[in-house]
Structures are given as C-alpha cells and as structure tokens.
Amino acid sequence: LEQEVDALNRLVSDLRLLAQSDAGTLEAWREPLELDAQLSDSLDDLRGWLEDSGIQLETDIQLPLRVQGDMQRLHQLWSNLASNTRAYTDSPGKLRVSLLREAASPGDGAGHRWEDSSPGVPEAELAHLTERLYRVENSRNRSSGGSGLGLSIASALVSAHDGQLVPGQSSLGGLRWDIRLPLLST
C-alpha cells in the first residue's frame, strides 16, 4: 500500500510539473552555473545506481561551459534521462554522455549528447517519445515500465531552460538525445 501511495504521489507531482509547463508557470530558478560541473556531479550521483543495473557510464565532459540554469531542475533532467536508460537498456549496457561547445545561429550553445546501447527505438517512433503517456510497444517496452511521462518532463525541463531536446539513433545501438542549452554571455 505504501509503494502504491508513493507511486501515486510521484504521478501527481509529474502531472503538476507538466501542467505548470503548459501554463508557462514552471518554476526554474535560473542563475549562472557551470554546466560541466553540475552535469559531472549529477552523473557521479547516478553512476552506482546505473551500474547496479549493469549499465556502464562513460563521460566526455572536458570544458567549462556556463549557462543560466536551475541546478535542481537540471539534476531532475539528468535523473529522468538516466531512469529511461536504466529501464530500457539491456544489461550489460552502456551510457555515453558528452558535453561540448556548439557554434550555431543565433549564438553558441552547450551541446550535450546522451546515448545508450540497445535496444533502440524505430525511426518512426522517435518524434513521439516526448508525448505524454507515449510508450514504444516493442523494442524498449518493459512490463514494469513507468507512466510514460518521464521524457515529457525532460522535454519540459529543457524548454524551461530555453533549450532543445532532439531524439535520434545512438551509435551504440540504442537511443540518443541531443540537448542544446544557450550559453551564458561572457
């Protein structure tokens, strides 16, 4: 009963976040922060949890990149993406996370790539992954899967930071997320 109540509380919290996003009232207390350090710290927190599921974490985070961001909301973003990887990546698996500076119009951005190993998502399904309650029924579905809100929340969190979240096929055989966040002007 306690587990069911916890699950319902998480679901209500997730739906509240999405409703706030829809209304344009999602709270993100953005301040200047070092994205590279924040991402590294979050991944360090998640490393053991991923390894417990047989997923090896590789990172390529080398340069300092400053963004206007909410540390807690960004941690929530990385946690949601890690939860998706953990739930839908076969063990033994791999997660590769990289961060780099991207030059694009109208300005430079922090290019973040999150890619996991198989199974992958069919090309036709990629555009639907951030839709609420959407779940791929074949290659990445698990009977113990979540509510289908995690990637919708990830998309809302990226949007709250004026960024872009784009899915694709991973070179590791699974799912890839390309995340672009605007850099803080120097």
JSON list of C-alpha atoms in Angstrom, two decimals:
[
{"chain": "A", "resi": 1, "resn": "LEU", "atom": "CA", "xyz": [0.00, 0.00, 0.00]},
{"chain": "A", "resi": 2, "resn": "GLU", "atom": "CA", "xyz": [2.86, 2.35, 0.87]},
{"chain": "A", "resi": 3, "resn": "GLN", "atom": "CA", "xyz": [4.51, 1.69, -2.51]},
{"chain": "A", "resi": 4, "resn": "GLU", "atom": "CA", "xyz": [1.25, 2.40, -4.34]},
{"chain": "A", "resi": 5, "resn": "VAL", "atom": "CA", "xyz": [0.78, 5.67, -2.43]},
{"chain": "A", "resi": 6, "resn": "ASP", "atom": "CA", "xyz": [4.38, 6.67, -3.28]},
{"chain": "A", "resi": 7, "resn": "ALA", "atom": "CA", "xyz": [3.77, 5.85, -6.94]},
{"chain": "A", "resi": 8, "resn": "LEU", "atom": "CA", "xyz": [0.58, 7.95, -6.96]},
{"chain": "A", "resi": 9, "resn": "ASN", "atom": "CA", "xyz": [2.38, 10.84, -5.27]},
{"chain": "A", "resi": 10, "resn": "ARG", "atom": "CA", "xyz": [5.10, 10.73, -7.95]},
{"chain": "A", "resi": 11, "resn": "LEU", "atom": "CA", "xyz": [2.45, 10.62, -10.68]},
{"chain": "A", "resi": 12, "resn": "VAL", "atom": "CA", "xyz": [0.60, 13.63, -9.23]},
{"chain": "A", "resi": 13, "resn": "SER", "atom": "CA", "xyz": [3.90, 15.51, -8.92]},
{"chain": "A", "resi": 14, "resn": "ASP", "atom": "CA", "xyz": [4.79, 14.70, -12.53]},
{"chain": "A", "resi": 15, "resn": "LEU", "atom": "CA", "xyz": [1.37, 15.79, -13.80]},
{"chain": "A", "resi": 16, "resn": "ARG", "atom": "CA", "xyz": [1.65, 19.02, -11.79]},
{"chain": "A", "resi": 17, "resn": "LEU", "atom": "CA", "xyz": [5.03, 19.78, -13.38]},
{"chain": "A", "resi": 18, "resn": "LEU", "atom": "CA", "xyz": [3.61, 19.20, -16.87]},
{"chain": "A", "resi": 19, "resn": "ALA", "atom": "CA", "xyz": [0.55, 21.37, -16.11]},
{"chain": "A", "resi": 20, "resn": "GLN", "atom": "CA", "xyz": [2.86, 24.15, -14.92]},
{"chain": "A", "resi": 21, "resn": "SER", "atom": "CA", "xyz": [4.89, 23.78, -18.10]},
{"chain": "A", "resi": 22, "resn": "ASP", "atom": "CA", "xyz": [1.73, 24.05, -20.21]},
{"chain": "A", "resi": 23, "resn": "ALA", "atom": "CA", "xyz": [0.66, 27.18, -18.33]},
{"chain": "A", "resi": 24, "resn": "GLY", "atom": "CA", "xyz": [4.12, 28.74, -18.60]},
{"chain": "A", "resi": 25, "resn": "THR", "atom": "CA", "xyz": [4.49, 28.76, -14.81]},
{"chain": "A", "resi": 26, "resn": "LEU", "atom": "CA", "xyz": [7.08, 26.02, -14.37]},
{"chain": "A", "resi": 27, "resn": "GLU", "atom": "CA", "xyz": [9.42, 27.29, -11.69]},
{"chain": "A", "resi": 28, "resn": "ALA", "atom": "CA", "xyz": [13.04, 27.23, -12.72]},
{"chain": "A", "resi": 29, "resn": "TRP", "atom": "CA", "xyz": [15.22, 29.47, -10.52]},
{"chain": "A", "resi": 30, "resn": "ARG", "atom": "CA", "xyz": [17.84, 30.14, -13.13]},
{"chain": "A", "resi": 31, "resn": "GLU", "atom": "CA", "xyz": [21.18, 31.52, -12.14]},
{"chain": "A", "resi": 32, "resn": "PRO", "atom": "CA", "xyz": [24.66, 31.42, -13.69]},
{"chain": "A", "resi": 33, "resn": "LEU", "atom": "CA", "xyz": [26.17, 27.98, -13.23]},
{"chain": "A", "resi": 34, "resn": "GLU", "atom": "CA", "xyz": [28.94, 25.80, -14.56]},
{"chain": "A", "resi": 35, "resn": "LEU", "atom": "CA", "xyz": [27.04, 23.19, -16.57]},
{"chain": "A", "resi": 36, "resn": "ASP", "atom": "CA", "xyz": [30.08, 20.92, -16.84]},
{"chain": "A", "resi": 37, "resn": "ALA", "atom": "CA", "xyz": [30.48, 20.74, -13.04]},
{"chain": "A", "resi": 38, "resn": "GLN", "atom": "CA", "xyz": [26.74, 20.37, -12.44]},
{"chain": "A", "resi": 39, "resn": "LEU", "atom": "CA", "xyz": [26.44, 17.57, -15.01]},
{"chain": "A", "resi": 40, "resn": "SER", "atom": "CA", "xyz": [29.54, 15.78, -13.66]},
{"chain": "A", "resi": 41, "resn": "ASP", "atom": "CA", "xyz": [28.21, 15.96, -10.08]},
{"chain": "A", "resi": 42, "resn": "SER", "atom": "CA", "xyz": [24.79, 14.65, -11.14]},
{"chain": "A", "resi": 43, "resn": "LEU", "atom": "CA", "xyz": [26.34, 11.79, -13.11]},
{"chain": "A", "resi": 44, "resn": "ASP", "atom": "CA", "xyz": [28.58, 10.90, -10.15]},
{"chain": "A", "resi": 45, "resn": "ASP", "atom": "CA", "xyz": [25.41, 10.64, -8.04]},
{"chain": "A", "resi": 46, "resn": "LEU", "atom": "CA", "xyz": [23.77, 8.37, -10.66]},
{"chain": "A", "resi": 47, "resn": "ARG", "atom": "CA", "xyz": [26.79, 6.18, -11.53]},
{"chain": "A", "resi": 48, "resn": "GLY", "atom": "CA", "xyz": [26.31, 3.50, -8.85]},
{"chain": "A", "resi": 49, "resn": "TRP", "atom": "CA", "xyz": [22.57, 3.30, -9.49]},
{"chain": "A", "resi": 50, "resn": "LEU", "atom": "CA", "xyz": [23.20, 2.73, -13.21]},
{"chain": "A", "resi": 51, "resn": "GLU", "atom": "CA", "xyz": [25.97, 0.20, -12.55]},
{"chain": "A", "resi": 52, "resn": "ASP", "atom": "CA", "xyz": [23.61, -1.76, -10.26]},
{"chain": "A", "resi": 53, "resn": "SER", "atom": "CA", "xyz": [21.56, -2.38, -13.41]},
{"chain": "A", "resi": 54, "resn": "GLY", "atom": "CA", "xyz": [24.57, -3.44, -15.46]},
{"chain": "A", "resi": 55, "resn": "ILE", "atom": "CA", "xyz": [24.95, -0.11, -17.29]},
{"chain": "A", "resi": 56, "resn": "GLN", "atom": "CA", "xyz": [28.48, 1.26, -17.65]},
{"chain": "A", "resi": 57, "resn": "LEU", "atom": "CA", "xyz": [28.68, 5.07, -17.68]},
{"chain": "A", "resi": 58, "resn": "GLU", "atom": "CA", "xyz": [31.21, 6.81, -19.97]},
{"chain": "A", "resi": 59, "resn": "THR", "atom": "CA", "xyz": [31.62, 10.57, -19.89]},
{"chain": "A", "resi": 60, "resn": "ASP", "atom": "CA", "xyz": [33.38, 13.13, -22.06]},
{"chain": "A", "resi": 61, "resn": "ILE", "atom": "CA", "xyz": [32.99, 16.42, -20.20]},
{"chain": "A", "resi": 62, "resn": "GLN", "atom": "CA", "xyz": [36.14, 18.44, -20.66]},
{"chain": "A", "resi": 63, "resn": "LEU", "atom": "CA", "xyz": [35.50, 22.12, -20.96]},
{"chain": "A", "resi": 64, "resn": "PRO", "atom": "CA", "xyz": [33.85, 24.65, -18.71]},
{"chain": "A", "resi": 65, "resn": "LEU", "atom": "CA", "xyz": [30.51, 25.85, -20.05]},
{"chain": "A", "resi": 66, "resn": "ARG", "atom": "CA", "xyz": [28.38, 28.43, -18.24]},
{"chain": "A", "resi": 67, "resn": "VAL", "atom": "CA", "xyz": [24.61, 28.54, -18.62]},
{"chain": "A", "resi": 68, "resn": "GLN", "atom": "CA", "xyz": [21.70, 30.26, -16.95]},
{"chain": "A", "resi": 69, "resn": "GLY", "atom": "CA", "xyz": [20.15, 27.28, -15.18]},
{"chain": "A", "resi": 70, "resn": "ASP", "atom": "CA", "xyz": [18.33, 25.81, -12.23]},
{"chain": "A", "resi": 71, "resn": "MET", "atom": "CA", "xyz": [20.62, 23.28, -10.56]},
{"chain": "A", "resi": 72, "resn": "GLN", "atom": "CA", "xyz": [17.76, 21.18, -9.16]},
{"chain": "A", "resi": 73, "resn": "ARG", "atom": "CA", "xyz": [15.77, 21.16, -12.39]},
{"chain": "A", "resi": 74, "resn": "LEU", "atom": "CA", "xyz": [18.86, 20.17, -14.39]},
{"chain": "A", "resi": 75, "resn": "HIS", "atom": "CA", "xyz": [19.55, 17.36, -11.92]},
{"chain": "A", "resi": 76, "resn": "GLN", "atom": "CA", "xyz": [15.93, 16.28, -12.41]},
{"chain": "A", "resi": 77, "resn": "LEU", "atom": "CA", "xyz": [16.50, 16.29, -16.18]},
{"chain": "A", "resi": 78, "resn": "TRP", "atom": "CA", "xyz": [19.61, 14.10, -15.94]},
{"chain": "A", "resi": 79, "resn": "SER", "atom": "CA", "xyz": [17.81, 11.79, -13.49]},
{"chain": "A", "resi": 80, "resn": "ASN", "atom": "CA", "xyz": [14.85, 11.38, -15.86]},
{"chain": "A", "resi": 81, "resn": "LEU", "atom": "CA", "xyz": [17.14, 10.55, -18.77]},
{"chain": "A", "resi": 82, "resn": "ALA", "atom": "CA", "xyz": [19.09, 8.10, -16.57]},
{"chain": "A", "resi": 83, "resn": "SER", "atom": "CA", "xyz": [15.83, 6.47, -15.45]},
{"chain": "A", "resi": 84, "resn": "ASN", "atom": "CA", "xyz": [14.83, 5.99, -19.07]},
{"chain": "A", "resi": 85, "resn": "THR", "atom": "CA", "xyz": [18.22, 4.50, -19.90]},
{"chain": "A", "resi": 86, "resn": "ARG", "atom": "CA", "xyz": [18.11, 2.21, -16.87]},
{"chain": "A", "resi": 87, "resn": "ALA", "atom": "CA", "xyz": [14.59, 1.00, -17.63]},
{"chain": "A", "resi": 88, "resn": "TYR", "atom": "CA", "xyz": [15.05, 0.40, -21.35]},
{"chain": "A", "resi": 89, "resn": "THR", "atom": "CA", "xyz": [18.68, -0.59, -21.90]},
{"chain": "A", "resi": 90, "resn": "ASP", "atom": "CA", "xyz": [19.65, -4.25, -21.93]},
{"chain": "A", "resi": 91, "resn": "SER", "atom": "CA", "xyz": [22.28, -5.37, -19.45]},
{"chain": "A", "resi": 92, "resn": "PRO", "atom": "CA", "xyz": [25.19, -5.35, -19.88]},
{"chain": "A", "resi": 93, "resn": "GLY", "atom": "CA", "xyz": [24.76, -1.93, -21.40]},
{"chain": "A", "resi": 94, "resn": "LYS", "atom": "CA", "xyz": [26.46, 1.38, -21.87]},
{"chain": "A", "resi": 95, "resn": "LEU", "atom": "CA", "xyz": [25.54, 5.03, -21.46]},
{"chain": "A", "resi": 96, "resn": "ARG", "atom": "CA", "xyz": [27.79, 7.65, -23.04]},
{"chain": "A", "resi": 97, "resn": "VAL", "atom": "CA", "xyz": [27.34, 11.29, -22.01]},
{"chain": "A", "resi": 98, "resn": "SER", "atom": "CA", "xyz": [29.28, 14.13, -23.61]},
{"chain": "A", "resi": 99, "resn": "LEU", "atom": "CA", "xyz": [29.28, 17.89, -23.35]},
{"chain": "A", "resi": 100, "resn": "LEU", "atom": "CA", "xyz": [30.81, 20.32, -25.83]},
{"chain": "A", "resi": 101, "resn": "ARG", "atom": "CA", "xyz": [30.52, 23.87, -27.14]},
{"chain": "A", "resi": 102, "resn": "GLU", "atom": "CA", "xyz": [28.44, 24.17, -30.32]},
{"chain": "A", "resi": 103, "resn": "ALA", "atom": "CA", "xyz": [28.51, 27.15, -32.64]},
{"chain": "A", "resi": 104, "resn": "ALA", "atom": "CA", "xyz": [25.13, 27.89, -34.15]},
{"chain": "A", "resi": 105, "resn": "SER", "atom": "CA", "xyz": [22.94, 30.80, -35.02]},
{"chain": "A", "resi": 106, "resn": "PRO", "atom": "CA", "xyz": [21.99, 32.92, -33.08]},
{"chain": "A", "resi": 107, "resn": "GLY", "atom": "CA", "xyz": [24.77, 32.03, -30.61]},
{"chain": "A", "resi": 108, "resn": "ASP", "atom": "CA", "xyz": [26.95, 29.42, -29.01]},
{"chain": "A", "resi": 109, "resn": "GLY", "atom": "CA", "xyz": [25.30, 26.64, -27.08]},
{"chain": "A", "resi": 110, "resn": "ALA", "atom": "CA", "xyz": [26.17, 23.82, -24.76]},
{"chain": "A", "resi": 111, "resn": "GLY", "atom": "CA", "xyz": [25.82, 20.65, -26.80]},
{"chain": "A", "resi": 112, "resn": "HIS", "atom": "CA", "xyz": [25.01, 17.70, -24.62]},
{"chain": "A", "resi": 113, "resn": "ARG", "atom": "CA", "xyz": [24.69, 14.19, -26.05]},
{"chain": "A", "resi": 114, "resn": "TRP", "atom": "CA", "xyz": [23.17, 11.33, -24.11]},
{"chain": "A", "resi": 115, "resn": "GLU", "atom": "CA", "xyz": [23.28, 7.96, -25.86]},
{"chain": "A", "resi": 116, "resn": "ASP", "atom": "CA", "xyz": [22.69, 4.42, -24.69]},
{"chain": "A", "resi": 117, "resn": "SER", "atom": "CA", "xyz": [23.11, 0.93, -26.04]},
{"chain": "A", "resi": 118, "resn": "SER", "atom": "CA", "xyz": [20.46, -1.42, -27.41]},
{"chain": "A", "resi": 119, "resn": "PRO", "atom": "CA", "xyz": [17.65, -1.86, -27.80]},
{"chain": "A", "resi": 120, "resn": "GLY", "atom": "CA", "xyz": [16.92, 1.13, -29.97]},
{"chain": "A", "resi": 121, "resn": "VAL", "atom": "CA", "xyz": [13.77, 2.93, -30.98]},
{"chain": "A", "resi": 122, "resn": "PRO", "atom": "CA", "xyz": [12.41, 2.66, -34.53]},
{"chain": "A", "resi": 123, "resn": "GLU", "atom": "CA", "xyz": [12.91, 5.83, -36.56]},
{"chain": "A", "resi": 124, "resn": "ALA", "atom": "CA", "xyz": [9.13, 6.32, -36.94]},
{"chain": "A", "resi": 125, "resn": "GLU", "atom": "CA", "xyz": [8.71, 6.37, -33.14]},
{"chain": "A", "resi": 126, "resn": "LEU", "atom": "CA", "xyz": [11.36, 8.99, -32.33]},
{"chain": "A", "resi": 127, "resn": "ALA", "atom": "CA", "xyz": [9.14, 12.03, -32.89]},
{"chain": "A", "resi": 128, "resn": "HIS", "atom": "CA", "xyz": [6.59, 10.70, -30.39]},
{"chain": "A", "resi": 129, "resn": "LEU", "atom": "CA", "xyz": [8.90, 9.96, -27.47]},
{"chain": "A", "resi": 130, "resn": "THR", "atom": "CA", "xyz": [8.23, 13.20, -25.59]},
{"chain": "A", "resi": 131, "resn": "GLU", "atom": "CA", "xyz": [4.45, 12.93, -25.96]},
{"chain": "A", "resi": 132, "resn": "ARG", "atom": "CA", "xyz": [2.68, 12.33, -22.68]},
{"chain": "A", "resi": 133, "resn": "LEU", "atom": "CA", "xyz": [1.84, 8.74, -21.86]},
{"chain": "A", "resi": 134, "resn": "TYR", "atom": "CA", "xyz": [3.52, 7.56, -25.07]},
{"chain": "A", "resi": 135, "resn": "ARG", "atom": "CA", "xyz": [5.40, 4.29, -24.85]},
{"chain": "A", "resi": 136, "resn": "VAL", "atom": "CA", "xyz": [7.13, 2.36, -27.59]},
{"chain": "A", "resi": 137, "resn": "GLU", "atom": "CA", "xyz": [5.46, -1.02, -27.56]},
{"chain": "A", "resi": 138, "resn": "ASN", "atom": "CA", "xyz": [8.20, -3.23, -28.95]},
{"chain": "A", "resi": 139, "resn": "SER", "atom": "CA", "xyz": [11.91, -2.64, -28.61]},
{"chain": "A", "resi": 140, "resn": "ARG", "atom": "CA", "xyz": [12.09, -0.61, -25.39]},
{"chain": "A", "resi": 141, "resn": "ASN", "atom": "CA", "xyz": [8.89, -1.57, -23.54]},
{"chain": "A", "resi": 142, "resn": "ARG", "atom": "CA", "xyz": [9.18, -3.29, -20.18]},
{"chain": "A", "resi": 143, "resn": "SER", "atom": "CA", "xyz": [6.23, -4.70, -18.25]},
{"chain": "A", "resi": 144, "resn": "SER", "atom": "CA", "xyz": [7.49, -2.82, -15.20]},
{"chain": "A", "resi": 145, "resn": "GLY", "atom": "CA", "xyz": [7.87, 0.44, -17.11]},
{"chain": "A", "resi": 146, "resn": "GLY", "atom": "CA", "xyz": [6.82, 3.85, -15.89]},
{"chain": "A", "resi": 147, "resn": "SER", "atom": "CA", "xyz": [3.88, 6.10, -16.59]},
{"chain": "A", "resi": 148, "resn": "GLY", "atom": "CA", "xyz": [5.10, 7.41, -19.93]},
{"chain": "A", "resi": 149, "resn": "LEU", "atom": "CA", "xyz": [5.70, 10.91, -18.51]},
{"chain": "A", "resi": 150, "resn": "GLY", "atom": "CA", "xyz": [9.48, 10.92, -17.88]},
{"chain": "A", "resi": 151, "resn": "LEU", "atom": "CA", "xyz": [10.53, 12.06, -21.35]},
{"chain": "A", "resi": 152, "resn": "SER", "atom": "CA", "xyz": [7.68, 14.60, -21.49]},
{"chain": "A", "resi": 153, "resn": "ILE", "atom": "CA", "xyz": [9.06, 16.03, -18.26]},
{"chain": "A", "resi": 154, "resn": "ALA", "atom": "CA", "xyz": [12.59, 16.00, -19.67]},
{"chain": "A", "resi": 155, "resn": "SER", "atom": "CA", "xyz": [11.34, 17.99, -22.66]},
{"chain": "A", "resi": 156, "resn": "ALA", "atom": "CA", "xyz": [9.56, 20.49, -20.37]},
{"chain": "A", "resi": 157, "resn": "LEU", "atom": "CA", "xyz": [12.72, 20.94, -18.29]},
{"chain": "A", "resi": 158, "resn": "VAL", "atom": "CA", "xyz": [14.83, 21.60, -21.37]},
{"chain": "A", "resi": 159, "resn": "SER", "atom": "CA", "xyz": [12.23, 24.09, -22.63]},
{"chain": "A", "resi": 160, "resn": "ALA", "atom": "CA", "xyz": [12.27, 25.84, -19.24]},
{"chain": "A", "resi": 161, "resn": "HIS", "atom": "CA", "xyz": [15.97, 26.48, -19.93]},
{"chain": "A", "resi": 162, "resn": "ASP", "atom": "CA", "xyz": [15.28, 27.80, -23.47]},
{"chain": "A", "resi": 163, "resn": "GLY", "atom": "CA", "xyz": [16.87, 24.69, -24.92]},
{"chain": "A", "resi": 164, "resn": "GLN", "atom": "CA", "xyz": [16.14, 21.99, -27.45]},
{"chain": "A", "resi": 165, "resn": "LEU", "atom": "CA", "xyz": [15.82, 18.22, -26.94]},
{"chain": "A", "resi": 166, "resn": "VAL", "atom": "CA", "xyz": [16.09, 16.09, -30.09]},
{"chain": "A", "resi": 167, "resn": "PRO", "atom": "CA", "xyz": [15.96, 12.26, -30.22]},
{"chain": "A", "resi": 168, "resn": "GLY", "atom": "CA", "xyz": [17.93, 10.11, -32.64]},
{"chain": "A", "resi": 169, "resn": "GLN", "atom": "CA", "xyz": [19.55, 6.75, -33.19]},
{"chain": "A", "resi": 170, "resn": "SER", "atom": "CA", "xyz": [22.56, 6.08, -30.99]},
{"chain": "A", "resi": 171, "resn": "SER", "atom": "CA", "xyz": [25.84, 4.84, -32.44]},
{"chain": "A", "resi": 172, "resn": "LEU", "atom": "CA", "xyz": [25.76, 2.38, -29.51]},
{"chain": "A", "resi": 173, "resn": "GLY", "atom": "CA", "xyz": [22.57, 0.77, -30.86]},
{"chain": "A", "resi": 174, "resn": "GLY", "atom": "CA", "xyz": [20.06, 2.45, -28.56]},
{"chain": "A", "resi": 175, "resn": "LEU", "atom": "CA", "xyz": [18.54, 5.90, -28.13]},
{"chain": "A", "resi": 176, "resn": "ARG", "atom": "CA", "xyz": [20.35, 9.24, -28.45]},
{"chain": "A", "resi": 177, "resn": "TRP", "atom": "CA", "xyz": [19.26, 12.59, -27.06]},
{"chain": "A", "resi": 178, "resn": "ASP", "atom": "CA", "xyz": [20.88, 15.78, -28.31]},
{"chain": "A", "resi": 179, "resn": "ILE", "atom": "CA", "xyz": [20.32, 18.63, -25.89]},
{"chain": "A", "resi": 180, "resn": "ARG", "atom": "CA", "xyz": [21.27, 22.20, -26.69]},
{"chain": "A", "resi": 181, "resn": "LEU", "atom": "CA", "xyz": [21.20, 24.88, -23.99]},
{"chain": "A", "resi": 182, "resn": "PRO", "atom": "CA", "xyz": [22.14, 28.51, -24.64]},
{"chain": "A", "resi": 183, "resn": "LEU", "atom": "CA", "xyz": [25.46, 29.55, -23.15]},
{"chain": "A", "resi": 184, "resn": "LEU", "atom": "CA", "xyz": [25.71, 32.46, -20.77]},
{"chain": "A", "resi": 185, "resn": "SER", "atom": "CA", "xyz": [27.21, 35.53, -22.43]},
{"chain": "A", "resi": 186, "resn": "THR", "atom": "CA", "xyz": [30.70, 36.30, -21.22]}
]
